[in-house]
């Protein structure tokens, strides 16, 4: 198939080398973006004309939900690469990223619930957006469980990759659920054809926080992938003994 | 108003708590595995 | 065909097949996924007596009548409207012109609500900007 240049880093040793080089920059910029974005969002952005201060929950809820979808999509892509090209590193990525994605999904569900109570008047409803987000959470849990079935990451990775790819169909359903059906959720505000319907004084802190969340994902991902690679090395050593 | 602030504070503190716990959990598992790995590779060299 | 290509086509066809199945299920179940009906939709449905449904629309301007804890208002989708009676606590965002969803049943063409949820719109802006837009 196609040989991408990026596959040069498919070698775990080379990959870890690259990670070492960029890790400190990622960490510093993550702290800067998170701190600045959240500070702007919580203390330095205007109240909403309808929700007042409650709109500030958006600065943690929306980036978490975006990250949950983004991480799942990247796991699905990596799963394809693993199943088709058999790159070990893609499998390690899937195994490491899953818990991060599940955490962000949980955050999105819980903060959404806390946001829903005072604004909509309910903690939980079974509307299409919330239900499909809950399904995403279960997909993440299933994905992690499959990896725990056996010590052999190569074997369990194939089953997990298949689940991740088939479950990817849920992602467009989550994204477009608010447009396709009547839901309690409002239609999309930021990512839509007609441009964002959210005022720039709120949009900018939101995007900065979202970037901070993304950098956080990369930082935790590097830690977890290093941990998984070490685990593989341990398994190989004890296997050859 | 105090009521609304309570919702905002609980949502954001929950988020930061989970993010903090995840980073601590990942770091501790990395340290644990590196320790085991160093032990095994040392044993192998001695053999 | 190389094994690599074979795996690719296998994966691709499995995913396409799943898309068709899920798509079909969603279309068949469309009625159940809908969280609420609009006033025009609800009149077209033959509801059983006291069947619980959700009704969604805008609260008509100047239609809110408060009588102690009892409240009545009109929900409209700008084509048809329904009068709603409700007793209980209203959410923060409930006001005239706001989108709401009420749960309850239809009796003599008047909707008896047991639960009122406010719908938020997709616009976020500071109050000053909103004022400027209105003027």
Tab-separated table of C-alpha atoms in Angstrom:
chain	number	residue	atom	x	y	z
A	1	UNK	CA	0.000	0.000	0.000
A	2	UNK	CA	0.989	3.611	0.330
A	3	UNK	CA	4.145	4.235	2.308
A	4	UNK	CA	3.834	7.380	4.373
A	5	UNK	CA	6.927	9.112	5.691
A	6	UNK	CA	5.337	9.104	9.121
A	7	UNK	CA	5.802	5.333	9.273
A	8	UNK	CA	9.453	6.032	9.922
A	9	UNK	CA	8.286	6.598	13.484
A	10	UNK	CA	6.422	3.292	13.548
A	11	UNK	CA	9.557	1.912	15.179
A	12	UNK	CA	8.855	2.187	18.935
A	13	UNK	CA	12.420	3.197	19.806
A	14	UNK	CA	12.443	6.012	17.258
A	15	UNK	CA	8.996	7.062	18.407
A	16	UNK	CA	10.056	7.281	22.063
A	17	UNK	CA	13.075	9.292	21.005
A	18	UNK	CA	10.844	11.798	19.236
A	19	UNK	CA	8.512	11.924	22.271
A	20	UNK	CA	11.414	12.702	24.591
A	21	UNK	CA	12.365	15.642	22.431
A	22	UNK	CA	8.921	17.257	22.301
A	23	UNK	CA	7.500	16.225	25.679
A	24	UNK	CA	8.663	19.239	27.677
A	25	UNK	CA	7.368	21.699	25.034
A	26	UNK	CA	3.995	19.944	25.008
A	27	UNK	CA	3.817	20.036	28.816
A	28	UNK	CA	4.660	23.731	29.066
A	29	UNK	CA	2.266	24.784	26.300
A	30	UNK	CA	-0.479	22.567	27.763
A	31	UNK	CA	-0.213	24.329	31.143
A	32	UNK	CA	-0.131	27.732	29.453
A	33	UNK	CA	-3.158	27.102	27.213
A	34	UNK	CA	-5.222	25.403	29.934
A	35	UNK	CA	-4.489	28.088	32.487
A	36	UNK	CA	-5.069	30.985	30.098
A	37	UNK	CA	-8.171	29.497	28.452
A	38	UNK	CA	-9.874	28.509	31.705
A	39	UNK	CA	-8.970	31.811	33.361
A	40	UNK	CA	-10.440	33.722	30.425
A	41	UNK	CA	-13.496	31.497	30.404
A	42	UNK	CA	-14.279	31.587	34.089
A	43	UNK	CA	-13.289	35.110	35.105
A	44	UNK	CA	-12.810	37.231	32.044
A	45	UNK	CA	-15.605	36.388	29.613
A	46	UNK	CA	-19.088	37.883	29.541
A	47	UNK	CA	-22.218	36.242	30.893
A	48	UNK	CA	-24.689	34.806	28.422
A	49	UNK	CA	-27.836	36.844	27.702
A	50	UNK	CA	-30.030	33.922	28.744
A	51	UNK	CA	-28.012	31.665	31.008
A	52	UNK	CA	-25.934	34.192	32.934
A	53	UNK	CA	-22.989	32.607	34.703
A	54	UNK	CA	-24.112	29.081	33.903
A	55	UNK	CA	-22.674	29.457	30.408
A	56	UNK	CA	-19.207	29.026	31.947
A	57	UNK	CA	-19.820	25.275	32.232
A	58	UNK	CA	-19.454	25.327	28.449
A	59	UNK	CA	-15.683	25.914	28.784
A	60	UNK	CA	-15.186	22.458	30.283
A	61	UNK	CA	-18.168	20.602	28.788
A	62	UNK	CA	-17.712	21.374	25.096
A	63	UNK	CA	-13.921	20.743	24.812
A	64	UNK	CA	-14.345	17.424	26.666
A	65	UNK	CA	-17.073	16.339	24.270
A	66	UNK	CA	-14.932	17.349	21.269
A	67	UNK	CA	-11.973	15.433	22.652
A	68	UNK	CA	-14.132	12.356	23.272
A	69	UNK	CA	-15.160	12.330	19.592
A	70	UNK	CA	-11.687	13.240	18.296
A	71	UNK	CA	-9.942	10.517	20.316
A	72	UNK	CA	-12.455	7.889	19.216
A	73	UNK	CA	-11.970	8.860	15.567
A	74	UNK	CA	-8.194	8.680	15.913
A	75	UNK	CA	-8.502	5.252	17.554
A	76	UNK	CA	-10.642	4.116	14.604
A	77	UNK	CA	-8.014	5.336	12.117
A	78	UNK	CA	-5.182	3.717	14.076
A	79	UNK	CA	-7.217	0.496	14.240
A	80	UNK	CA	-7.479	0.470	10.440
A	81	UNK	CA	-3.711	0.957	10.158
A	82	UNK	CA	-3.155	-1.832	12.663
A	83	UNK	CA	-5.496	-4.326	11.008
A	84	UNK	CA	-4.304	-3.581	7.465
A	85	UNK	CA	-0.607	-2.751	7.876
A	86	UNK	CA	0.047	-4.565	11.192
A	87	UNK	CA	1.969	-1.695	12.728
A	88	UNK	CA	2.516	-2.551	16.375
A	89	UNK	CA	2.689	1.087	17.415
A	90	UNK	CA	-0.842	1.714	16.087
A	91	UNK	CA	-2.082	-1.005	18.429
A	92	UNK	CA	-0.229	0.531	21.359
A	93	UNK	CA	-1.798	3.884	20.498
A	94	UNK	CA	-5.290	2.356	20.594
A	95	UNK	CA	-4.616	0.699	23.931
A	96	UNK	CA	-3.240	3.903	25.463
A	97	UNK	CA	-5.744	6.384	24.090
A	98	UNK	CA	-8.868	4.462	25.078
A	99	UNK	CA	-8.845	5.373	28.787
A	100	UNK	CA	-8.228	9.051	28.001
A	101	UNK	CA	-11.194	9.075	25.628
A	102	UNK	CA	-13.380	7.310	28.175
A	103	UNK	CA	-12.445	9.899	30.814
A	104	UNK	CA	-13.363	12.768	28.502
A	105	UNK	CA	-16.684	11.082	27.663
A	106	UNK	CA	-17.421	10.716	31.372
A	107	UNK	CA	-16.544	14.375	31.949
A	108	UNK	CA	-18.822	15.440	29.089
A	109	UNK	CA	-21.711	13.342	30.432
A	110	UNK	CA	-21.354	14.515	34.045
A	111	UNK	CA	-20.793	18.219	33.324
A	112	UNK	CA	-23.638	18.078	30.805
A	113	UNK	CA	-25.873	16.695	33.503
A	114	UNK	CA	-24.809	19.436	35.934
A	115	UNK	CA	-25.458	22.009	33.201
A	116	UNK	CA	-28.813	20.521	32.254
A	117	UNK	CA	-30.362	20.684	35.710
A	118	UNK	CA	-30.492	24.479	36.110
A	119	UNK	CA	-31.012	25.363	32.427
A	120	UNK	CA	-33.277	22.681	30.982
A	121	UNK	CA	-34.774	21.596	34.282
A	122	UNK	CA	-33.577	17.989	34.251
A	123	UNK	CA	-30.442	15.986	35.069
A	124	UNK	CA	-30.971	13.401	32.389
A	125	UNK	CA	-33.220	12.775	29.400
A	126	UNK	CA	-33.037	10.103	26.722
A	127	UNK	CA	-32.649	12.446	23.790
A	128	UNK	CA	-30.627	11.347	20.752
A	129	UNK	CA	-27.463	13.327	21.584
A	130	UNK	CA	-27.179	12.183	25.191
A	131	UNK	CA	-28.061	8.573	24.397
A	132	UNK	CA	-25.507	8.313	21.581
A	133	UNK	CA	-22.888	9.876	23.872
A	134	UNK	CA	-23.673	7.203	26.489
A	135	UNK	CA	-23.221	4.551	23.786
A	136	UNK	CA	-19.809	6.078	23.033
A	137	UNK	CA	-18.904	5.672	26.707
A	138	UNK	CA	-19.880	1.989	26.587
A	139	UNK	CA	-17.869	1.542	23.362
A	140	UNK	CA	-14.800	2.894	25.154
A	141	UNK	CA	-15.442	0.570	28.130
A	142	UNK	CA	-15.823	-2.423	25.788
A	143	UNK	CA	-12.653	-1.471	23.924
A	144	UNK	CA	-10.661	-1.339	27.173
A	145	UNK	CA	-12.191	-4.589	28.422
A	146	UNK	CA	-11.150	-6.496	25.285
A	147	UNK	CA	-7.534	-5.437	25.843
A	148	UNK	CA	-7.747	-6.810	29.388
A	149	UNK	CA	-8.982	-10.226	28.208
A	150	UNK	CA	-5.517	-11.499	27.438
A	151	UNK	CA	-1.888	-10.580	28.065
A	152	UNK	CA	-1.228	-11.028	24.363
A	153	UNK	CA	-1.697	-7.488	23.057
A	154	UNK	CA	-1.368	-8.521	19.414
A	155	UNK	CA	-4.330	-10.902	19.612
A	156	UNK	CA	-6.638	-8.829	21.821
A	157	UNK	CA	-5.656	-5.767	19.792
A	158	UNK	CA	-7.202	-7.233	16.649
A	159	UNK	CA	-10.562	-7.792	18.331
A	160	UNK	CA	-10.435	-4.344	19.916
A	161	UNK	CA	-9.552	-2.748	16.574
A	162	UNK	CA	-12.541	-4.396	14.923
A	163	UNK	CA	-14.832	-3.053	17.664
A	164	UNK	CA	-13.337	0.425	17.306
A	165	UNK	CA	-13.858	0.498	13.530
A	166	UNK	CA	-17.422	-0.839	13.611
A	167	UNK	CA	-18.284	1.485	16.495
A	168	UNK	CA	-17.070	4.463	14.491
A	169	UNK	CA	-20.530	4.672	12.929
A	170	UNK	CA	-21.659	6.183	16.236
A	171	UNK	CA	-19.495	9.290	15.712
A	172	UNK	CA	-21.459	10.878	12.826
A	173	UNK	CA	-24.648	9.941	14.677
A	174	UNK	CA	-23.490	11.934	17.717
A	175	UNK	CA	-22.393	14.881	15.599
A	176	UNK	CA	-25.540	15.148	13.496
A	177	UNK	CA	-28.104	13.872	16.017
A	178	UNK	CA	-29.137	17.440	16.862
A	179	UNK	CA	-29.830	18.214	13.193
A	180	UNK	CA	-31.535	14.960	12.186
A	181	UNK	CA	-33.974	14.635	15.056
A	182	UNK	CA	-35.845	16.846	17.496
A	183	UNK	CA	-33.683	16.776	20.600
A	184	UNK	CA	-33.453	18.716	23.821
A	185	UNK	CA	-29.945	19.723	22.765
A	186	UNK	CA	-29.713	22.860	20.680
A	187	UNK	CA	-28.335	22.595	17.106
A	188	UNK	CA	-24.579	22.987	16.501
A	189	UNK	CA	-23.083	26.344	17.511
A	190	UNK	CA	-19.462	26.246	16.445
A	191	UNK	CA	-18.851	23.709	13.667
A	192	UNK	CA	-21.460	24.429	11.024
A	193	UNK	CA	-21.619	25.731	7.481
A	194	UNK	CA	-22.990	29.181	8.282
A	195	UNK	CA	-20.186	29.965	10.732
A	196	UNK	CA	-20.281	29.899	14.532
A	197	UNK	CA	-23.313	31.434	16.250
A	198	UNK	CA	-21.381	32.113	19.401
A	199	UNK	CA	-19.973	35.530	20.160
A	200	UNK	CA	-16.202	35.908	19.705
A	201	UNK	CA	-15.706	37.003	23.336
A	202	UNK	CA	-16.848	33.493	24.303
A	203	UNK	CA	-15.581	31.592	21.262
A	204	UNK	CA	-11.918	32.556	21.723
A	205	UNK	CA	-11.590	31.300	25.345
A	206	UNK	CA	-13.463	28.171	24.265
A	207	UNK	CA	-11.036	27.455	21.419
A	208	UNK	CA	-7.994	28.171	23.607
A	209	UNK	CA	-9.285	25.778	26.272
A	210	UNK	CA	-9.994	23.178	23.597
A	211	UNK	CA	-6.394	23.461	22.384
A	212	UNK	CA	-5.246	23.053	26.003
A	213	UNK	CA	-7.356	19.898	26.285
A	214	UNK	CA	-5.790	18.577	23.078
A	215	UNK	CA	-2.266	19.208	24.418
A	216	UNK	CA	-3.300	17.480	27.661
A	217	UNK	CA	-4.336	14.485	25.553
A	218	UNK	CA	-0.916	14.395	23.852
A	219	UNK	CA	0.936	14.642	27.180
A	220	UNK	CA	-1.050	11.844	28.835
A	221	UNK	CA	-0.866	9.820	25.611
A	222	UNK	CA	2.940	9.940	25.581
A	223	UNK	CA	3.075	8.853	29.241
A	224	UNK	CA	0.665	5.990	28.627
A	225	UNK	CA	2.311	4.830	25.373
A	226	UNK	CA	5.701	4.779	27.046
A	227	UNK	CA	4.148	2.726	29.803
A	228	UNK	CA	2.601	0.277	27.320
A	229	UNK	CA	5.850	-0.073	25.365
A	230	UNK	CA	7.676	-0.842	28.616
A	231	UNK	CA	5.029	-3.420	29.369
A	232	UNK	CA	5.579	-5.037	25.965
A	233	UNK	CA	9.314	-5.175	26.646
A	234	UNK	CA	8.674	-6.849	30.015
A	235	UNK	CA	6.423	-9.424	28.370
A	236	UNK	CA	9.001	-10.154	25.654
A	237	UNK	CA	11.808	-10.545	28.197
A	238	UNK	CA	9.882	-12.859	30.489
A	239	UNK	CA	8.638	-14.789	27.450
A	240	UNK	CA	12.118	-15.580	26.158
A	241	UNK	CA	13.394	-16.697	29.549
B	1	UNK	CA	-26.785	33.610	41.883
B	2	UNK	CA	-24.991	31.611	44.600
B	3	UNK	CA	-26.935	28.620	43.371
B	4	UNK	CA	-25.708	29.033	39.788
B	5	UNK	CA	-22.135	29.435	40.958
B	6	UNK	CA	-22.438	26.105	42.756
B	7	UNK	CA	-23.230	24.346	39.473
B	8	UNK	CA	-20.329	26.025	37.675
B	9	UNK	CA	-17.852	25.210	40.451
B	10	UNK	CA	-18.922	21.578	40.753
B	11	UNK	CA	-18.756	20.994	36.971
B	12	UNK	CA	-15.306	22.531	36.578
B	13	UNK	CA	-13.849	20.922	39.695
B	14	UNK	CA	-15.131	17.530	38.545
B	15	UNK	CA	-13.405	18.034	35.182
B	16	UNK	CA	-10.087	19.083	36.705
B	17	UNK	CA	-10.245	16.274	39.276
B	18	UNK	CA	-10.703	13.576	36.611
B	19	UNK	CA	-7.944	15.071	34.442
B	20	UNK	CA	-5.593	15.211	37.436
B	21	UNK	CA	-6.380	11.653	38.548
B	22	UNK	CA	-5.819	10.334	35.005
B	23	UNK	CA	-2.375	11.927	34.772
B	24	UNK	CA	-1.368	10.637	38.236
B	25	UNK	CA	-2.655	7.140	37.449
B	26	UNK	CA	-0.784	7.010	34.131
B	27	UNK	CA	2.456	8.261	35.684
B	28	UNK	CA	2.319	5.777	38.561
B	29	UNK	CA	1.712	2.840	36.222
B	30	UNK	CA	4.641	3.993	34.054
B	31	UNK	CA	6.953	4.203	37.082
B	32	UNK	CA	5.851	0.774	38.271
B	33	UNK	CA	6.502	-0.857	34.913
B	34	UNK	CA	9.863	0.859	34.459
B	35	UNK	CA	10.919	-0.453	37.867
B	36	UNK	CA	9.969	-4.011	36.918
B	37	UNK	CA	11.720	-3.680	33.568
B	38	UNK	CA	14.955	-2.412	35.148
B	39	UNK	CA	14.883	-5.278	37.642
B	40	UNK	CA	14.422	-7.921	34.933
B	41	UNK	CA	17.085	-6.515	32.623
B	42	UNK	CA	19.546	-6.272	35.535
B	43	UNK	CA	18.909	-9.923	36.428
B	44	UNK	CA	19.523	-10.935	32.828
B	45	UNK	CA	22.851	-9.147	32.702
B	46	UNK	CA	23.963	-10.886	35.909
B	47	UNK	CA	23.127	-14.312	34.537
C	1	UNK	CA	-4.639	-9.992	-4.288
C	2	UNK	CA	-2.146	-9.398	-1.522
C	3	UNK	CA	-3.226	-10.238	2.042
C	4	UNK	CA	-2.977	-6.538	2.857
C	5	UNK	CA	-5.458	-5.588	0.160
C	6	UNK	CA	-7.691	-8.459	1.176
C	7	UNK	CA	-7.817	-7.219	4.779
C	8	UNK	CA	-8.592	-3.730	3.526
C	9	UNK	CA	-11.533	-4.818	1.383
C	10	UNK	CA	-12.841	-7.098	4.106
C	11	UNK	CA	-12.804	-4.288	6.637
C	12	UNK	CA	-14.263	-1.815	4.173
C	13	UNK	CA	-17.176	-4.077	3.211
C	14	UNK	CA	-17.892	-4.984	6.844
C	15	UNK	CA	-18.142	-1.297	7.752
C	16	UNK	CA	-20.315	-0.455	4.742
C	17	UNK	CA	-22.610	-3.346	5.569
C	18	UNK	CA	-22.931	-2.130	9.161
C	19	UNK	CA	-23.693	1.410	7.942
C	20	UNK	CA	-26.612	0.064	5.915
C	21	UNK	CA	-27.987	-1.900	8.852
C	22	UNK	CA	-27.703	0.959	11.330
C	23	UNK	CA	-29.125	3.407	8.792
C	24	UNK	CA	-32.142	1.167	8.210
C	25	UNK	CA	-32.722	0.713	11.934
C	26	UNK	CA	-32.549	4.455	12.547
C	27	UNK	CA	-35.011	5.196	9.740
C	28	UNK	CA	-37.419	2.524	10.982
C	29	UNK	CA	-37.188	3.733	14.566
C	30	UNK	CA	-37.318	7.409	13.627
C	31	UNK	CA	-40.581	7.910	15.450
C	32	UNK	CA	-39.077	6.690	18.720
C	33	UNK	CA	-35.893	8.731	18.450
C	34	UNK	CA	-37.850	11.970	18.086
C	35	UNK	CA	-37.694	13.521	21.512
C	36	UNK	CA	-40.814	15.615	21.029
C	37	UNK	CA	-43.574	16.477	18.558
C	38	UNK	CA	-44.434	19.957	17.328
C	39	UNK	CA	-48.043	21.181	17.709
C	40	UNK	CA	-48.814	20.536	14.014
C	41	UNK	CA	-47.408	17.003	14.282
C	42	UNK	CA	-49.400	16.206	17.404
C	43	UNK	CA	-52.755	16.991	15.795
C	44	UNK	CA	-51.957	14.634	12.927
C	45	UNK	CA	-51.254	11.782	15.322
C	46	UNK	CA	-54.138	9.737	16.627
C	47	UNK	CA	-53.226	9.752	20.274
C	48	UNK	CA	-54.885	7.313	22.624
C	49	UNK	CA	-56.752	8.793	25.554
C	50	UNK	CA	-54.274	9.974	28.207
C	51	UNK	CA	-51.303	8.765	26.143
C	52	UNK	CA	-48.149	10.462	27.435
C	53	UNK	CA	-46.217	12.412	24.807
C	54	UNK	CA	-43.758	15.277	24.647
C	55	UNK	CA	-44.720	18.495	22.931
C	56	UNK	CA	-42.154	21.083	21.870
C	57	UNK	CA	-42.383	24.627	20.549
C	58	UNK	CA	-42.117	28.278	21.441
C	59	UNK	CA	-43.991	29.886	24.311
C	60	UNK	CA	-46.217	32.456	22.659
C	61	UNK	CA	-45.671	36.100	23.669
C	62	UNK	CA	-48.159	37.415	26.256
C	63	UNK	CA	-49.755	34.034	26.701
C	64	UNK	CA	-48.508	33.191	30.197
C	65	UNK	CA	-51.237	33.354	32.835
C	66	UNK	CA	-50.199	32.661	36.407
C	67	UNK	CA	-52.744	31.661	38.983
C	68	UNK	CA	-50.990	30.807	42.261
C	69	UNK	CA	-48.846	27.786	41.392
C	70	UNK	CA	-50.995	26.951	38.401
C	71	UNK	CA	-49.703	28.322	35.154
C	72	UNK	CA	-51.084	28.209	31.658
C	73	UNK	CA	-49.464	29.266	28.413
C	74	UNK	CA	-49.656	28.615	24.687
C	75	UNK	CA	-47.076	26.621	22.727
C	76	UNK	CA	-46.763	27.381	19.050
C	77	UNK	CA	-44.665	26.229	16.097
C	78	UNK	CA	-45.795	29.353	14.199
C	79	UNK	CA	-48.385	27.251	12.337
C	80	UNK	CA	-50.536	25.667	15.020
C	81	UNK	CA	-50.832	26.331	18.732
C	82	UNK	CA	-51.868	24.408	21.829
C	83	UNK	CA	-52.850	25.657	25.258
C	84	UNK	CA	-50.891	24.075	28.100
C	85	UNK	CA	-51.735	23.790	31.803
C	86	UNK	CA	-49.009	23.076	34.315
C	87	UNK	CA	-48.522	22.983	38.061
C	88	UNK	CA	-45.009	23.016	39.534
C	89	UNK	CA	-41.518	24.466	39.328
C	90	UNK	CA	-40.348	25.982	36.054
C	91	UNK	CA	-36.705	25.896	34.844
C	92	UNK	CA	-34.572	29.059	34.761
C	93	UNK	CA	-34.779	29.566	31.044
C	94	UNK	CA	-38.580	29.430	30.868
C	95	UNK	CA	-39.902	32.709	29.450
C	96	UNK	CA	-42.028	34.049	26.639
C	97	UNK	CA	-40.553	33.432	23.216
C	98	UNK	CA	-38.406	30.604	24.600
C	99	UNK	CA	-38.379	27.074	23.215
C	100	UNK	CA	-39.807	24.590	25.703
C	101	UNK	CA	-40.653	20.906	25.810
C	102	UNK	CA	-43.573	19.747	27.950
C	103	UNK	CA	-44.468	16.184	28.849
C	104	UNK	CA	-48.055	15.161	29.486
C	105	UNK	CA	-51.238	14.281	27.691
C	106	UNK	CA	-53.875	15.956	25.571
C	107	UNK	CA	-57.381	16.366	27.018
C	108	UNK	CA	-60.090	18.273	25.116
C	109	UNK	CA	-57.381	19.875	22.960
C	110	UNK	CA	-55.714	21.300	26.067
C	111	UNK	CA	-52.335	19.865	27.012
C	112	UNK	CA	-52.013	18.818	30.663
C	113	UNK	CA	-48.283	18.980	31.430
C	114	UNK	CA	-46.572	17.058	34.202
C	115	UNK	CA	-43.061	18.235	33.365
C	116	UNK	CA	-41.673	21.357	31.672
C	117	UNK	CA	-38.159	21.493	30.166
C	118	UNK	CA	-36.638	24.621	28.658
C	119	UNK	CA	-34.800	24.317	25.374
C	120	UNK	CA	-31.717	26.410	24.840
C	121	UNK	CA	-30.961	27.902	21.435
C	122	UNK	CA	-27.623	27.655	19.663
C	123	UNK	CA	-26.781	31.336	20.130
C	124	UNK	CA	-24.366	32.372	22.831
C	125	UNK	CA	-23.703	36.069	23.350
C	126	UNK	CA	-23.281	38.711	26.054
C	127	UNK	CA	-26.428	40.692	27.031
C	128	UNK	CA	-25.100	43.963	25.558
C	129	UNK	CA	-24.714	42.420	22.116
C	130	UNK	CA	-28.224	40.980	22.340
C	131	UNK	CA	-29.590	44.440	23.122
C	132	UNK	CA	-27.716	45.919	20.181
C	133	UNK	CA	-29.102	43.246	17.859
C	134	UNK	CA	-32.651	43.966	18.964
C	135	UNK	CA	-32.426	47.706	18.355
